[in-house]
Amino acid sequence: MSVLVTGGAGYIGSATVELLLAKGENVVVLDNLSRGHRDAVSDGVPFYKGELRDQELVARIAREHAVDACVHFAAFAYVGESVTEPLRYFENNSAQGVAFLEALVQSGVKRIVFSSTCATYGEPRAMPMTEDHPQHPANPYGWTKFFMERILESCDRAYGLKFVALRYFNAAGAAGRCGEDHEPETHLIPNVLGAAGGRMPHVEVYGNDYATPDGTAVRDYIHISDLGSAHILALDYLAAGNPSDFFNLGTGRGHSVLEVIEAARRVTGKEIKIEFRPRRPGDPSHLVAGAAKAHAVLGWKPAFDSIDEIVRTAWQWQLNHPKGYAAA
Ligand SMILES: NC(=O)c1ccc[n+]([C@@H]2O[C@H](COP(=O)([O-])OP(=O)(O)OC[C@H]3O[C@@H](n4cnc5c(N)ncnc54)[C@H](O)[C@@H]3O)[C@@H](O)[C@H]2O)c1
């Protein structure tokens, strides 16, 4: 298979590229490096620095690499930033997404795996959240992904573009050369480890008055290798001629912020100072995946089932990359 990976220089995309290479697929990466790192992509992988909206470039890549399928990670992915800069998010994730899909369809590419998110559900009404949970996003980021899901459904009906939309919960951990290096960093685990490693004086915990056992928010942390393996299964599912569908990707188990910090203390052996802050708007108390559908239909089973092991991979990566990719 020849697979175009957009956002392949990003956190989850780069880990998926490594798995595709290990499986022997031909991979080509398109990324504008706005949030990704050239060093996250192995030498030898054809790499195009460019924008999703550059239809000439997308058509050229599809033609020159005889692209059969696409894994579409490229997007902005910070909830808070999407609240303060919604138009930038709608432009990048949805408007550029449409231009990109148009170029793919015109190039004859018929299969796509799309990075969606649990943020398309909005405020949880039932836990764990299954794929039929109502979707009403609580922030512009979630809406950009919700719109892309609807656009993909329309493209399937109109052009026969078959898709799998994977709704990830909280991506975490590191895999080989690939780790989390964002600026700014809004995700819990790299920030906790930043405090453990002395890069930050403390970790900020947003909200300790949620209706959870310890008052902090509960999330479902899924290792990036497990996310990557689900993309490969989704590509195989589409290649076998199966219909378009939506799948949650999570472990089905939640951990509170304080539990993650405890795990990081165990793994690193470091003291980690905490400062409590008010809740962030739009942050629900619990987000835990019902992932039975991905197990049953795709045959997916996450290999990492311990938060300590997930944190350990991230800590190891941070020790090997104290300045992130900048020092690579
Ligand atoms: N990290 C998570 O916990 C999480 C959870 C749910 C969904 N997702 C989704 O998964 C995908 C990957 O997330 P990530 O954490 O790896 O993010 P990331 O920011 O590390 O990776 C995204 C990549 O896309 C590139 N990019 C962004 N806009 C682009 C554009 N217009 N043209 C070309 N390249 C562009 C960036 O440079 C970056 O390398 C995103 O679509 C995100 O919304 C992530």
Short mmCIF file of C-alpha atoms and ligand atoms in Angstrom, two decimals:
data_model
loop_
_atom_site.label_atom_id
_atom_site.label_comp_id
_atom_site.label_asym_id
_atom_site.label_seq_id
_atom_site.Cartn_x
_atom_site.Cartn_y
_atom_site.Cartn_z
CA MET A 1 0.00 0.00 0.00
CA SER A 2 1.18 3.54 -0.70
CA VAL A 3 -0.04 5.76 2.13
CA LEU A 4 -0.03 9.55 2.35
CA VAL A 5 0.26 10.63 5.99
CA THR A 6 -0.66 14.25 6.62
CA GLY A 7 0.69 15.59 9.90
CA GLY A 8 3.25 12.78 9.83
CA ALA A 9 5.84 15.00 11.55
CA GLY A 10 3.51 15.45 14.53
CA TYR A 11 3.22 13.47 17.74
CA ILE A 12 0.80 10.68 16.80
CA GLY A 13 1.48 10.88 13.05
CA SER A 14 5.22 10.24 13.42
CA ALA A 15 4.60 7.15 15.58
CA THR A 16 2.12 5.84 13.01
CA VAL A 17 4.61 6.43 10.17
CA GLU A 18 7.11 4.21 12.03
CA LEU A 19 4.52 1.42 12.33
CA LEU A 20 3.58 1.70 8.66
CA LEU A 21 7.25 1.46 7.68
CA ALA A 22 7.70 -1.57 9.95
CA LYS A 23 4.76 -3.20 8.15
CA GLY A 24 6.50 -2.60 4.82
CA GLU A 25 4.09 0.01 3.45
CA ASN A 26 5.27 2.87 1.24
CA VAL A 27 4.79 6.10 3.15
CA VAL A 28 4.87 9.73 2.09
CA VAL A 29 4.46 12.59 4.55
CA LEU A 30 2.87 16.01 4.05
CA ASP A 31 3.32 18.43 6.97
CA ASN A 32 3.79 22.19 7.18
CA LEU A 33 5.88 21.80 10.37
CA SER A 34 3.71 24.39 12.14
CA ARG A 35 3.57 22.04 15.13
CA GLY A 36 5.64 19.08 13.97
CA HIS A 37 9.35 18.31 13.70
CA ARG A 38 11.32 17.25 10.64
CA ASP A 39 13.46 15.04 12.89
CA ALA A 40 10.38 13.09 13.94
CA VAL A 41 10.26 11.56 10.44
CA SER A 42 12.80 8.88 9.55
CA ASP A 43 15.35 9.67 6.87
CA GLY A 44 14.34 8.02 3.65
CA VAL A 45 10.62 8.75 4.01
CA PRO A 46 9.58 11.14 1.22
CA PHE A 47 8.71 14.37 3.03
CA TYR A 48 6.84 17.38 1.63
CA LYS A 49 6.77 20.56 3.66
CA GLY A 50 3.48 22.11 2.61
CA GLU A 51 -0.08 23.04 3.41
CA LEU A 52 -3.14 20.85 3.25
CA ARG A 53 -4.82 23.49 1.10
CA ASP A 54 -2.10 23.28 -1.59
CA GLN A 55 -4.13 21.22 -4.06
CA GLU A 56 -1.43 21.17 -6.73
CA LEU A 57 1.03 19.74 -4.25
CA VAL A 58 -1.46 17.13 -2.99
CA ALA A 59 -2.27 16.08 -6.57
CA ARG A 60 1.45 15.82 -7.38
CA ILE A 61 2.14 13.70 -4.29
CA ALA A 62 -0.82 11.42 -5.09
CA ARG A 63 0.39 11.00 -8.67
CA GLU A 64 4.12 10.62 -8.08
CA HIS A 65 3.69 8.19 -5.18
CA ALA A 66 0.64 6.34 -6.59
CA VAL A 67 -1.15 6.97 -3.29
CA ASP A 68 -3.81 4.34 -2.47
CA ALA A 69 -4.90 5.62 0.92
CA CYS A 70 -4.44 8.51 3.28
CA VAL A 71 -4.12 8.89 7.04
CA HIS A 72 -5.13 12.44 7.81
CA PHE A 73 -3.67 13.69 11.11
CA ALA A 74 -2.82 17.28 10.13
CA ALA A 75 -4.77 19.74 12.26
CA PHE A 76 -4.44 22.17 15.13
CA ALA A 77 -5.40 20.35 18.30
CA TYR A 78 -5.52 22.67 21.33
CA VAL A 79 -8.92 23.18 22.87
CA GLY A 80 -8.01 26.44 24.66
CA GLU A 81 -6.39 27.99 21.58
CA SER A 82 -9.50 27.10 19.55
CA VAL A 83 -11.64 29.06 21.99
CA THR A 84 -9.54 32.23 21.65
CA GLU A 85 -8.73 31.79 17.91
CA PRO A 86 -11.74 29.94 16.46
CA LEU A 87 -11.36 31.24 12.91
CA ARG A 88 -7.78 30.01 12.74
CA TYR A 89 -9.03 26.58 13.78
CA PHE A 90 -11.92 26.47 11.33
CA GLU A 91 -9.59 27.62 8.54
CA ASN A 92 -6.86 25.10 9.30
CA ASN A 93 -8.87 22.05 10.29
CA SER A 94 -12.07 22.41 8.29
CA ALA A 95 -11.51 24.80 5.34
CA GLN A 96 -8.07 23.36 4.55
CA GLY A 97 -9.54 19.92 5.22
CA VAL A 98 -12.14 20.49 2.49
CA ALA A 99 -9.52 21.70 -0.01
CA PHE A 100 -7.41 18.67 0.84
CA LEU A 101 -10.30 16.22 0.39
CA GLU A 102 -11.16 17.82 -2.94
CA ALA A 103 -7.62 17.25 -4.20
CA LEU A 104 -7.66 13.66 -2.90
CA VAL A 105 -10.99 12.88 -4.57
CA GLN A 106 -9.84 14.45 -7.84
CA SER A 107 -6.68 12.37 -7.64
CA GLY A 108 -8.74 9.19 -7.36
CA VAL A 109 -7.79 8.34 -3.75
CA LYS A 110 -10.73 6.39 -2.33
CA ARG A 111 -9.74 5.54 1.26
CA ILE A 112 -8.97 7.78 4.22
CA VAL A 113 -8.44 7.30 7.95
CA PHE A 114 -9.28 10.49 9.79
CA SER A 115 -8.09 11.71 13.23
CA SER A 116 -11.24 12.61 15.06
CA THR A 117 -11.61 13.11 18.76
CA CYS A 118 -13.73 12.50 21.84
CA ALA A 119 -14.11 16.31 21.81
CA THR A 120 -16.82 15.81 19.17
CA TYR A 121 -19.08 14.42 21.93
CA GLY A 122 -19.03 17.47 24.19
CA GLU A 123 -20.35 17.24 27.74
CA PRO A 124 -20.72 13.54 28.60
CA ARG A 125 -24.23 12.26 29.22
CA ALA A 126 -23.21 8.65 29.82
CA MET A 127 -19.95 6.98 30.79
CA PRO A 128 -18.12 5.23 29.20
CA MET A 129 -18.86 7.11 25.99
CA THR A 130 -19.77 4.89 23.07
CA GLU A 131 -19.88 5.89 19.40
CA ASP A 132 -23.62 6.52 19.54
CA HIS A 133 -23.25 9.10 22.33
CA PRO A 134 -24.83 12.40 21.15
CA GLN A 135 -22.34 14.77 19.55
CA HIS A 136 -22.45 18.40 20.61
CA PRO A 137 -18.89 19.72 20.91
CA ALA A 138 -18.10 22.08 23.79
CA ASN A 139 -15.42 24.06 21.90
CA PRO A 140 -14.46 25.17 18.36
CA TYR A 141 -11.78 22.47 18.09
CA GLY A 142 -14.43 19.79 18.60
CA TRP A 143 -16.66 21.45 16.00
CA THR A 144 -13.86 21.50 13.41
CA LYS A 145 -13.60 17.73 13.77
CA PHE A 146 -17.37 17.24 13.93
CA PHE A 147 -17.71 19.12 10.61
CA MET A 148 -14.98 17.02 9.04
CA GLU A 149 -16.83 13.86 10.07
CA ARG A 150 -20.02 15.15 8.40
CA ILE A 151 -18.05 16.24 5.31
CA LEU A 152 -16.53 12.77 5.05
CA GLU A 153 -20.00 11.19 5.24
CA SER A 154 -21.14 13.43 2.37
CA CYS A 155 -18.02 12.61 0.33
CA ASP A 156 -18.69 8.91 0.80
CA ARG A 157 -22.26 9.31 -0.50
CA ALA A 158 -21.25 11.55 -3.41
CA TYR A 159 -17.85 10.25 -4.50
CA GLY A 160 -17.48 6.85 -2.83
CA LEU A 161 -14.66 8.10 -0.59
CA LYS A 162 -14.53 5.41 2.12
CA PHE A 163 -13.40 6.60 5.53
CA VAL A 164 -12.73 5.48 9.05
CA ALA A 165 -12.96 8.27 11.62
CA LEU A 166 -11.06 7.37 14.78
CA ARG A 167 -12.16 9.31 17.84
CA TYR A 168 -9.13 9.31 20.10
CA PHE A 169 -9.29 9.99 23.79
CA ASN A 170 -6.02 11.26 25.40
CA ALA A 171 -2.91 10.32 23.41
CA ALA A 172 0.06 9.65 25.67
CA GLY A 173 3.51 8.09 25.93
CA ALA A 174 6.40 7.79 23.52
CA ALA A 175 7.55 5.17 21.04
CA GLY A 176 11.15 4.84 19.87
CA ARG A 177 12.18 8.06 18.15
CA CYS A 178 8.73 9.61 18.56
CA GLY A 179 7.68 11.60 21.59
CA GLU A 180 5.63 14.59 22.60
CA ASP A 181 7.25 17.98 21.95
CA HIS A 182 4.72 20.78 21.59
CA GLU A 183 5.14 24.50 22.14
CA PRO A 184 3.12 25.48 24.07
CA GLU A 185 2.47 22.14 25.76
CA THR A 186 -1.04 21.75 27.12
CA HIS A 187 -1.09 17.99 27.75
CA LEU A 188 -0.83 16.66 31.26
CA ILE A 189 1.86 13.98 31.05
CA PRO A 190 4.65 16.04 29.38
CA ASN A 191 3.90 18.87 31.80
CA VAL A 192 4.03 16.56 34.83
CA LEU A 193 7.31 15.14 33.57
CA GLY A 194 8.56 18.68 32.89
CA ALA A 195 8.01 19.37 36.58
CA ALA A 196 9.70 16.07 37.50
CA GLY A 197 12.70 16.92 35.33
CA GLY A 198 13.05 20.45 36.69
CA ARG A 199 12.03 22.23 33.47
CA MET A 200 9.06 23.65 35.35
CA PRO A 201 8.77 24.50 39.05
CA HIS A 202 5.42 22.75 39.47
CA VAL A 203 2.52 21.29 37.56
CA GLU A 204 -0.73 23.20 37.35
CA VAL A 205 -3.85 21.17 38.09
CA TYR A 206 -7.04 22.73 36.76
CA GLY A 207 -9.91 22.01 39.12
CA ASN A 208 -10.03 19.92 42.30
CA ASP A 209 -13.76 20.19 42.86
CA TYR A 210 -15.06 17.86 40.16
CA ALA A 211 -17.49 15.10 41.05
CA THR A 212 -14.72 12.49 40.88
CA PRO A 213 -13.20 10.42 43.72
CA ASP A 214 -10.30 12.85 44.29
CA GLY A 215 -11.90 15.96 42.78
CA THR A 216 -9.61 16.14 39.72
CA ALA A 217 -10.64 15.41 36.13
CA VAL A 218 -10.58 11.83 34.87
CA ARG A 219 -9.29 11.00 31.38
CA ASP A 220 -8.61 7.89 29.32
CA TYR A 221 -4.89 7.78 28.36
CA ILE A 222 -4.06 5.74 25.29
CA HIS A 223 -0.51 5.03 24.17
CA ILE A 224 0.53 6.42 20.77
CA SER A 225 1.68 2.96 19.58
CA ASP A 226 -1.79 1.64 20.31
CA LEU A 227 -3.28 4.56 18.39
CA GLY A 228 -0.87 3.82 15.54
CA SER A 229 -1.81 0.14 15.41
CA ALA A 230 -5.49 1.09 15.19
CA HIS A 231 -4.74 3.21 12.10
CA ILE A 232 -3.08 0.26 10.43
CA LEU A 233 -6.08 -1.97 11.20
CA ALA A 234 -8.37 0.78 9.88
CA LEU A 235 -6.40 0.95 6.62
CA ASP A 236 -6.67 -2.84 6.27
CA TYR A 237 -10.39 -2.65 7.07
CA LEU A 238 -10.93 -0.14 4.25
CA ALA A 239 -8.66 -2.04 1.84
CA ALA A 240 -10.86 -5.11 2.43
CA GLY A 241 -13.83 -3.14 1.06
CA ASN A 242 -15.64 -2.50 4.35
CA PRO A 243 -18.02 0.44 4.79
CA SER A 244 -17.14 3.81 6.31
CA ASP A 245 -17.46 3.94 10.08
CA PHE A 246 -16.55 5.66 13.36
CA PHE A 247 -14.58 4.12 16.22
CA ASN A 248 -13.52 5.29 19.66
CA LEU A 249 -9.92 4.67 20.65
CA GLY A 250 -9.27 4.49 24.37
CA THR A 251 -8.46 1.94 27.04
CA GLY A 252 -11.88 2.11 28.66
CA ARG A 253 -10.24 3.04 31.96
CA GLY A 254 -9.97 6.50 33.43
CA HIS A 255 -7.23 8.05 35.56
CA SER A 256 -7.56 11.26 37.50
CA VAL A 257 -4.99 14.04 37.21
CA LEU A 258 -3.72 13.21 40.70
CA GLU A 259 -3.41 9.52 39.80
CA VAL A 260 -1.29 10.43 36.76
CA ILE A 261 0.93 12.61 38.96
CA GLU A 262 1.28 9.73 41.45
CA ALA A 263 2.25 7.43 38.57
CA ALA A 264 4.87 9.96 37.46
CA ARG A 265 6.25 10.15 41.02
CA ARG A 266 6.56 6.34 41.08
CA VAL A 267 8.18 6.16 37.64
CA THR A 268 10.61 9.06 38.03
CA GLY A 269 11.30 8.83 41.75
CA LYS A 270 11.06 12.65 41.79
CA GLU A 271 9.06 14.98 43.91
CA ILE A 272 6.49 16.77 41.76
CA LYS A 273 4.99 19.96 43.13
CA ILE A 274 1.36 20.77 42.38
CA GLU A 275 -0.47 24.07 42.18
CA PHE A 276 -4.23 23.98 41.92
CA ARG A 277 -5.94 26.38 39.55
CA PRO A 278 -9.63 26.93 38.76
CA ARG A 279 -11.30 24.60 36.28
CA ARG A 280 -10.79 25.44 32.61
CA PRO A 281 -14.00 26.26 30.72
CA GLY A 282 -15.27 23.32 28.69
CA ASP A 283 -13.27 20.67 30.59
CA PRO A 284 -15.69 17.86 31.53
CA SER A 285 -15.17 15.87 34.74
CA HIS A 286 -14.87 12.43 33.09
CA LEU A 287 -13.94 11.33 29.57
CA VAL A 288 -13.61 7.59 29.26
CA ALA A 289 -13.98 5.61 26.04
CA GLY A 290 -16.26 2.73 25.37
CA ALA A 291 -13.94 1.06 22.84
CA ALA A 292 -15.67 -2.30 22.40
CA LYS A 293 -16.57 -1.49 18.79
CA ALA A 294 -12.92 -1.05 17.71
CA HIS A 295 -12.09 -4.35 19.46
CA ALA A 296 -14.98 -6.20 17.82
CA VAL A 297 -14.87 -4.75 14.29
CA LEU A 298 -11.21 -3.81 13.75
CA GLY A 299 -9.76 -6.50 16.01
CA TRP A 300 -7.87 -3.80 17.91
CA LYS A 301 -6.50 -4.42 21.38
CA PRO A 302 -4.32 -1.83 23.11
CA ALA A 303 -1.02 -3.33 24.30
CA PHE A 304 -0.46 -0.75 27.05
CA ASP A 305 -2.88 -1.19 29.92
CA SER A 306 -0.93 0.42 32.76
CA ILE A 307 -0.64 4.15 33.29
CA ASP A 308 2.81 3.60 34.87
CA GLU A 309 4.06 1.92 31.70
CA ILE A 310 2.67 4.71 29.52
CA VAL A 311 4.29 7.36 31.72
CA ARG A 312 7.54 5.37 31.75
CA THR A 313 7.82 5.53 27.94
CA ALA A 314 7.27 9.31 28.03
CA TRP A 315 9.84 9.74 30.82
CA GLN A 316 12.43 7.68 28.94
CA TRP A 317 11.89 9.83 25.85
CA GLN A 318 12.27 12.99 27.88
CA LEU A 319 15.53 11.71 29.40
CA ASN A 320 16.82 10.94 25.90
CA HIS A 321 15.55 14.28 24.51
CA PRO A 322 15.94 16.84 27.31
CA LYS A 323 15.35 19.65 24.83
CA GLY A 324 12.82 17.76 22.72
CA TYR A 325 13.57 17.44 19.02
CA ALA A 326 15.67 20.61 19.11
CA ALA A 327 18.57 18.57 20.44
CA ALA A 328 18.07 15.64 18.05
N1 LIG B 1 -3.03 14.38 21.02
C1 LIG B 1 -4.24 13.97 21.38
O1 LIG B 1 -4.47 13.61 22.54
C2 LIG B 1 -5.35 13.90 20.36
C3 LIG B 1 -6.62 13.48 20.78
C4 LIG B 1 -7.65 13.42 19.84
C5 LIG B 1 -7.41 13.74 18.52
N2 LIG B 1 -6.18 14.16 18.14
C6 LIG B 1 -5.97 14.50 16.73
O2 LIG B 1 -4.90 13.74 16.23
C7 LIG B 1 -4.17 14.47 15.25
C8 LIG B 1 -2.71 14.48 15.61
O3 LIG B 1 -2.57 15.05 16.91
P1 LIG B 1 -1.12 15.30 17.53
O4 LIG B 1 -1.29 15.34 19.00
O5 LIG B 1 -0.15 14.37 16.90
O6 LIG B 1 -0.88 16.79 17.03
P2 LIG B 1 0.46 17.46 16.45
O7 LIG B 1 0.24 18.94 16.50
O8 LIG B 1 1.66 16.91 17.13
O9 LIG B 1 0.47 16.98 14.94
C9 LIG B 1 -0.26 17.61 13.92
C10 LIG B 1 0.66 17.82 12.74
O10 LIG B 1 -0.08 18.44 11.67
C11 LIG B 1 0.71 19.46 11.09
N3 LIG B 1 -0.23 20.44 10.49
C12 LIG B 1 -1.17 21.18 11.15
N4 LIG B 1 -1.86 21.92 10.26
C13 LIG B 1 -1.37 21.64 9.02
C14 LIG B 1 -1.69 22.09 7.71
N5 LIG B 1 -2.64 22.98 7.49
N6 LIG B 1 -0.97 21.59 6.67
C15 LIG B 1 0.00 20.68 6.88
N7 LIG B 1 0.35 20.22 8.10
C16 LIG B 1 -0.34 20.69 9.16
C17 LIG B 1 1.54 20.02 12.23
O11 LIG B 1 2.74 20.64 11.80
C18 LIG B 1 1.83 18.75 13.06
O12 LIG B 1 3.03 18.13 12.68
C19 LIG B 1 -4.82 15.84 15.17
O13 LIG B 1 -5.72 15.86 14.11
C20 LIG B 1 -5.57 15.94 16.50
O14 LIG B 1 -6.68 16.79 16.38
C21 LIG B 1 -5.15 14.25 19.03
#
